[in-house]
PDB file of C-alpha atoms in Angstrom:
ATOM      1  CA  UNK A  15     -25.476  16.853   7.248  1.00 81.00           C
ATOM      2  CA  UNK A  16     -22.020  18.487   7.167  1.00 89.00           C
ATOM      3  CA  UNK A  17     -22.097  22.090   8.399  1.00 90.00           C
ATOM      4  CA  UNK A  18     -21.076  23.594   5.001  1.00 91.00           C
ATOM      5  CA  UNK A  19     -22.661  27.091   5.890  1.00 92.00           C
ATOM      6  CA  UNK A  20     -20.725  27.231   9.229  1.00 94.00           C
ATOM      7  CA  UNK A  21     -17.392  26.221   7.388  1.00 90.00           C
ATOM      8  CA  UNK A  22     -17.910  28.889   4.765  1.00 89.00           C
ATOM      9  CA  UNK A  23     -18.703  31.516   7.483  1.00 92.00           C
ATOM     10  CA  UNK A  24     -15.426  30.700   9.290  1.00 90.00           C
ATOM     11  CA  UNK A  25     -13.354  30.671   6.216  1.00 89.00           C
ATOM     12  CA  UNK A  26     -14.932  34.076   5.258  1.00 89.00           C
ATOM     13  CA  UNK A  27     -14.539  35.555   8.605  1.00 87.00           C
ATOM     14  CA  UNK A  28     -10.910  34.672   8.801  1.00 87.00           C
ATOM     15  CA  UNK A  29      -9.941  35.326   5.228  1.00 88.00           C
ATOM     16  CA  UNK A  30      -8.221  38.495   6.011  1.00 87.00           C
ATOM     17  CA  UNK A  31      -7.038  37.448   9.532  1.00 91.00           C
ATOM     18  CA  UNK A  32      -3.365  37.859  10.177  1.00 94.00           C
ATOM     19  CA  UNK A  33      -1.228  34.952   8.838  1.00 95.00           C
ATOM     20  CA  UNK A  34      -0.063  32.523  11.530  1.00 96.00           C
ATOM     21  CA  UNK A  35       3.375  30.785  11.989  1.00 95.00           C
ATOM     22  CA  UNK A  36       3.155  27.091  11.366  1.00 95.00           C
ATOM     23  CA  UNK A  37       2.666  26.408  15.029  1.00 96.00           C
ATOM     24  CA  UNK A  38       0.558  29.459  15.733  1.00 97.00           C
ATOM     25  CA  UNK A  39      -2.896  29.127  17.469  1.00 98.00           C
ATOM     26  CA  UNK A  40      -6.119  29.849  15.671  1.00 97.00           C
ATOM     27  CA  UNK A  41      -9.199  30.690  17.849  1.00 97.00           C
ATOM     28  CA  UNK A  42     -12.761  30.469  16.634  1.00 96.00           C
ATOM     29  CA  UNK A  43     -15.962  30.971  18.466  1.00 96.00           C
ATOM     30  CA  UNK A  44     -19.152  28.789  17.986  1.00 97.00           C
ATOM     31  CA  UNK A  45     -22.570  27.865  19.400  1.00 97.00           C
ATOM     32  CA  UNK A  46     -23.944  24.392  20.128  1.00 98.00           C
ATOM     33  CA  UNK A  47     -27.130  24.454  18.123  1.00 97.00           C
ATOM     34  CA  UNK A  48     -30.111  21.925  18.527  1.00 97.00           C
ATOM     35  CA  UNK A  49     -29.046  20.005  15.501  1.00 96.00           C
ATOM     36  CA  UNK A  50     -25.603  19.363  17.171  1.00 97.00           C
ATOM     37  CA  UNK A  51     -27.305  17.454  20.109  1.00 97.00           C
ATOM     38  CA  UNK A  52     -27.523  13.722  20.918  1.00 96.00           C
ATOM     39  CA  UNK A  53     -30.319  11.988  22.695  1.00 96.00           C
ATOM     40  CA  UNK A  54     -29.059  13.243  26.040  1.00 96.00           C
ATOM     41  CA  UNK A  55     -29.346  16.892  24.890  1.00 97.00           C
ATOM     42  CA  UNK A  56     -25.572  17.573  24.825  1.00 97.00           C
ATOM     43  CA  UNK A  57     -23.133  17.928  21.975  1.00 97.00           C
ATOM     44  CA  UNK A  58     -22.851  14.630  20.048  1.00 97.00           C
ATOM     45  CA  UNK A  59     -19.412  13.161  20.114  1.00 95.00           C
ATOM     46  CA  UNK A  60     -19.318  12.628  16.406  1.00 95.00           C
ATOM     47  CA  UNK A  61     -20.574  16.108  15.864  1.00 96.00           C
ATOM     48  CA  UNK A  62     -17.662  17.371  18.074  1.00 97.00           C
ATOM     49  CA  UNK A  63     -15.277  15.880  15.461  1.00 96.00           C
ATOM     50  CA  UNK A  64     -17.075  17.573  12.673  1.00 96.00           C
ATOM     51  CA  UNK A  65     -17.075  20.929  14.485  1.00 97.00           C
ATOM     52  CA  UNK A  66     -13.406  20.594  15.069  1.00 97.00           C
ATOM     53  CA  UNK A  67     -13.133  20.956  11.309  1.00 95.00           C
ATOM     54  CA  UNK A  68     -14.360  24.533  11.776  1.00 95.00           C
ATOM     55  CA  UNK A  69     -11.058  25.205  13.596  1.00 95.00           C
ATOM     56  CA  UNK A  70      -8.629  23.121  11.606  1.00 96.00           C
ATOM     57  CA  UNK A  71      -9.524  24.479   8.105  1.00 95.00           C
ATOM     58  CA  UNK A  72      -9.301  28.168   8.934  1.00 96.00           C
ATOM     59  CA  UNK A  73      -5.919  27.254  10.765  1.00 97.00           C
ATOM     60  CA  UNK A  74      -4.774  25.688   7.520  1.00 97.00           C
ATOM     61  CA  UNK A  75      -5.873  28.817   5.577  1.00 96.00           C
ATOM     62  CA  UNK A  76      -4.100  31.053   8.015  1.00 97.00           C
ATOM     63  CA  UNK A  77      -0.775  29.292   7.816  1.00 97.00           C
ATOM     64  CA  UNK A  78      -0.958  29.308   4.071  1.00 96.00           C
ATOM     65  CA  UNK A  79      -1.700  25.579   3.487  1.00 97.00           C
ATOM     66  CA  UNK A  80      -5.050  25.980   1.705  1.00 96.00           C
ATOM     67  CA  UNK A  81      -3.521  27.999  -0.933  1.00 96.00           C
ATOM     68  CA  UNK A  82      -0.868  25.543  -1.678  1.00 98.00           C
ATOM     69  CA  UNK A  83      -3.377  22.612  -1.638  1.00 98.00           C
ATOM     70  CA  UNK A  84      -5.376  24.464  -4.179  1.00 97.00           C
ATOM     71  CA  UNK A  85      -2.293  25.209  -6.452  1.00 98.00           C
ATOM     72  CA  UNK A  86      -0.845  21.852  -6.275  1.00 98.00           C
ATOM     73  CA  UNK A  87      -4.117  20.015  -6.472  1.00 98.00           C
ATOM     74  CA  UNK A  88      -3.487  18.304  -3.243  1.00 98.00           C
ATOM     75  CA  UNK A  89      -5.891  17.215  -0.456  1.00 98.00           C
ATOM     76  CA  UNK A  90      -5.759  17.255   3.303  1.00 97.00           C
ATOM     77  CA  UNK A  91      -6.844  14.052   5.004  1.00 97.00           C
ATOM     78  CA  UNK A  92      -7.107  12.872   8.556  1.00 96.00           C
ATOM     79  CA  UNK A  93      -5.075   9.736   9.313  1.00 96.00           C
ATOM     80  CA  UNK A  94      -6.079   9.265  13.080  1.00 96.00           C
ATOM     81  CA  UNK A  95      -7.502  11.039  16.013  1.00 98.00           C
ATOM     82  CA  UNK A  96      -7.562  10.600  19.780  1.00 97.00           C
ATOM     83  CA  UNK A  97     -10.152  12.555  21.757  1.00 98.00           C
ATOM     84  CA  UNK A  98     -10.651  13.199  25.417  1.00 97.00           C
ATOM     85  CA  UNK A  99     -14.104  14.276  26.452  1.00 97.00           C
ATOM     86  CA  UNK A 100     -14.284  15.950  29.915  1.00 96.00           C
ATOM     87  CA  UNK A 101     -17.037  18.490  30.089  1.00 96.00           C
ATOM     88  CA  UNK A 102     -20.597  18.545  28.640  1.00 96.00           C
ATOM     89  CA  UNK A 103     -21.490  21.139  25.918  1.00 97.00           C
ATOM     90  CA  UNK A 104     -25.213  21.687  26.131  1.00 97.00           C
ATOM     91  CA  UNK A 105     -27.704  23.465  23.773  1.00 97.00           C
ATOM     92  CA  UNK A 106     -26.921  27.194  23.076  1.00 98.00           C
ATOM     93  CA  UNK A 107     -23.586  26.989  24.998  1.00 98.00           C
ATOM     94  CA  UNK A 108     -21.003  29.146  23.458  1.00 98.00           C
ATOM     95  CA  UNK A 109     -17.488  27.709  23.113  1.00 98.00           C
ATOM     96  CA  UNK A 110     -14.253  28.384  21.356  1.00 98.00           C
ATOM     97  CA  UNK A 111     -12.001  26.016  19.458  1.00 98.00           C
ATOM     98  CA  UNK A 112      -8.265  26.521  19.822  1.00 98.00           C
ATOM     99  CA  UNK A 113      -6.316  24.861  17.013  1.00 98.00           C
ATOM    100  CA  UNK A 114      -2.592  24.523  16.382  1.00 98.00           C
ATOM    101  CA  UNK A 115      -0.047  22.297  14.702  1.00 98.00           C
ATOM    102  CA  UNK A 116       2.174  20.924  17.320  1.00 98.00           C
ATOM    103  CA  UNK A 117       4.734  19.579  14.779  1.00 97.00           C
ATOM    104  CA  UNK A 118       5.294  17.065  12.000  1.00 98.00           C
ATOM    105  CA  UNK A 119       7.402  14.226  10.893  1.00 97.00           C
ATOM    106  CA  UNK A 120       8.282  12.924   7.389  1.00 96.00           C
ATOM    107  CA  UNK A 121       4.682  12.006   6.541  1.00 97.00           C
ATOM    108  CA  UNK A 122       2.285  13.587   8.928  1.00 98.00           C
ATOM    109  CA  UNK A 123       1.168  16.896  10.629  1.00 98.00           C
ATOM    110  CA  UNK A 124       0.126  16.631  14.309  1.00 98.00           C
ATOM    111  CA  UNK A 125      -2.706  19.078  15.205  1.00 98.00           C
ATOM    112  CA  UNK A 126      -4.067  19.656  18.609  1.00 98.00           C
ATOM    113  CA  UNK A 127      -7.513  21.116  19.254  1.00 98.00           C
ATOM    114  CA  UNK A 128      -9.374  22.020  22.377  1.00 98.00           C
ATOM    115  CA  UNK A 129     -12.941  23.008  22.790  1.00 98.00           C
ATOM    116  CA  UNK A 130     -13.354  25.563  25.558  1.00 98.00           C
ATOM    117  CA  UNK A 131     -16.518  26.346  27.348  1.00 96.00           C
ATOM    118  CA  UNK A 132     -16.844  28.723  30.333  1.00 92.00           C
ATOM    119  CA  UNK A 133     -13.086  28.783  30.936  1.00 94.00           C
ATOM    120  CA  UNK A 134     -12.812  24.971  30.960  1.00 96.00           C
ATOM    121  CA  UNK A 135     -11.560  22.570  28.368  1.00 98.00           C
ATOM    122  CA  UNK A 136     -14.643  20.511  27.361  1.00 98.00           C
ATOM    123  CA  UNK A 137     -12.653  18.178  25.020  1.00 98.00           C
ATOM    124  CA  UNK A 138      -9.155  17.853  23.526  1.00 98.00           C
ATOM    125  CA  UNK A 139      -8.199  16.096  20.259  1.00 98.00           C
ATOM    126  CA  UNK A 140      -4.926  15.204  18.707  1.00 98.00           C
ATOM    127  CA  UNK A 141      -5.105  14.522  14.907  1.00 98.00           C
ATOM    128  CA  UNK A 142      -2.596  13.027  12.595  1.00 98.00           C
ATOM    129  CA  UNK A 143      -3.174  14.739   9.153  1.00 98.00           C
ATOM    130  CA  UNK A 144      -1.507  13.988   5.907  1.00 98.00           C
ATOM    131  CA  UNK A 145      -1.378  16.023   2.564  1.00 98.00           C
ATOM    132  CA  UNK A 146      -2.177  13.683  -0.309  1.00 98.00           C
ATOM    133  CA  UNK A 147      -1.955  13.625  -4.083  1.00 98.00           C
ATOM    134  CA  UNK A 148      -3.181  11.109  -6.486  1.00 97.00           C
ATOM    135  CA  UNK A 149      -0.119   8.867  -5.624  1.00 97.00           C
ATOM    136  CA  UNK A 150      -0.725   8.931  -1.922  1.00 98.00           C
ATOM    137  CA  UNK A 151       1.001  10.920   0.942  1.00 98.00           C
ATOM    138  CA  UNK A 152       2.940  13.992  -0.005  1.00 98.00           C
ATOM    139  CA  UNK A 153       6.102  14.145   2.130  1.00 98.00           C
ATOM    140  CA  UNK A 154       5.988  16.978   4.642  1.00 97.00           C
ATOM    141  CA  UNK A 155       9.372  18.275   3.328  1.00 96.00           C
ATOM    142  CA  UNK A 156       7.801  18.588  -0.104  1.00 97.00           C
ATOM    143  CA  UNK A 157       4.711  20.401   1.354  1.00 97.00           C
ATOM    144  CA  UNK A 158       6.853  22.755   3.290  1.00 97.00           C
ATOM    145  CA  UNK A 159       8.964  23.569   0.271  1.00 97.00           C
ATOM    146  CA  UNK A 160       5.756  24.185  -1.762  1.00 97.00           C
ATOM    147  CA  UNK A 161       4.677  26.627   1.031  1.00 97.00           C
ATOM    148  CA  UNK A 162       8.096  28.263   0.803  1.00 95.00           C
ATOM    149  CA  UNK A 163       8.875  27.264   4.502  1.00 91.00           C
ATOM    150  CA  UNK A 164      11.687  24.990   4.478  1.00 83.00           C
ATOM    151  CA  UNK A 165      12.011  24.658   8.255  1.00 89.00           C
ATOM    152  CA  UNK A 166      13.002  21.774  10.515  1.00 91.00           C
ATOM    153  CA  UNK A 167      10.083  20.387  12.480  1.00 94.00           C
ATOM    154  CA  UNK A 168       9.941  21.359  16.128  1.00 95.00           C
ATOM    155  CA  UNK A 169      10.465  18.509  18.675  1.00 97.00           C
ATOM    156  CA  UNK A 170       7.139  16.808  19.233  1.00 98.00           C
ATOM    157  CA  UNK A 171       5.985  16.838  22.816  1.00 98.00           C
ATOM    158  CA  UNK A 172       6.472  13.472  24.736  1.00 98.00           C
ATOM    159  CA  UNK A 173       2.780  12.876  24.937  1.00 98.00           C
ATOM    160  CA  UNK A 174       2.474  13.159  21.118  1.00 98.00           C
ATOM    161  CA  UNK A 175       5.453  10.842  20.589  1.00 98.00           C
ATOM    162  CA  UNK A 176       3.862   8.258  23.049  1.00 98.00           C
ATOM    163  CA  UNK A 177       0.638   8.428  20.992  1.00 98.00           C
ATOM    164  CA  UNK A 178       2.514   7.845  17.772  1.00 98.00           C
ATOM    165  CA  UNK A 179       4.229   4.842  19.346  1.00 98.00           C
ATOM    166  CA  UNK A 180       0.983   3.445  20.641  1.00 97.00           C
ATOM    167  CA  UNK A 181      -0.543   3.899  17.211  1.00 96.00           C
ATOM    168  CA  UNK A 182       2.274   1.933  15.638  1.00 95.00           C
ATOM    169  CA  UNK A 183       1.434  -1.015  17.927  1.00 95.00           C
ATOM    170  CA  UNK A 184      -2.209  -1.232  16.968  1.00 94.00           C
ATOM    171  CA  UNK A 185      -2.839  -4.115  14.536  1.00 93.00           C
ATOM    172  CA  UNK A 186      -4.037  -3.341  11.003  1.00 90.00           C
ATOM    173  CA  UNK A 187      -6.335  -4.554   9.803  1.00 92.00           C
ATOM    174  CA  UNK A 188      -8.174  -4.586  13.142  1.00 91.00           C
ATOM    175  CA  UNK A 189     -10.109  -7.571  14.484  1.00 90.00           C
ATOM    176  CA  UNK A 190      -8.296  -9.859  11.979  1.00 82.00           C
ATOM    177  CA  UNK A 191      -7.927 -12.794  14.416  1.00 72.00           C
TER     178      UNK A 191
END
C-alpha cells in the first residue's frame, strides 16, 4: 500500500518550511519500517522508489510547484528514472532523503535524490519528471511562467546529459523485435 500517512506527515511537517529556490535541496528524515522490507530483510528496491516520493513532493511544495499544479489543474508525472543501489538499508535504520532539481529542458524537469544512512549514500536516483494537463506535457517555460519564475534553465551536468542521450537511444516500444 502507498504510504499516504507518511506522505501527509511530510507535507504537513514542511508546510511552513522556508521556500526553496528551484535548485534548492530539500532534506527529510525517515525510518525503514518492517513493512518496507523485502525477503532479505532490507529495504525493498521498489519501496525505495516509493519512499523517494516522500522527498520529491515536499520539494515540489517548497519551490511553489504544488500550489501551481492545484491552481492550473495540472499533474506531475515521472517519465523515467535511473537508480544506483550501493548500501543496504535495514529494518529500523534511520536515513535522510536529499532531493533537488538539477535543471530542466523544454519538456522535463531533472530531479536527483539520494538516500543517506550513517553518513553514506545508500542509493541515488535521477528522475525525469513532467508536468501534464489533459492535452499532455506542459512545456517547462509555461510551467515556469505560471510559477512566476521565468528563468533560464541552469546547464545540466554532463552525467545528466549523458543519461538523456542514452535514454534517447532506447527503443520504444521495448522488445518489439
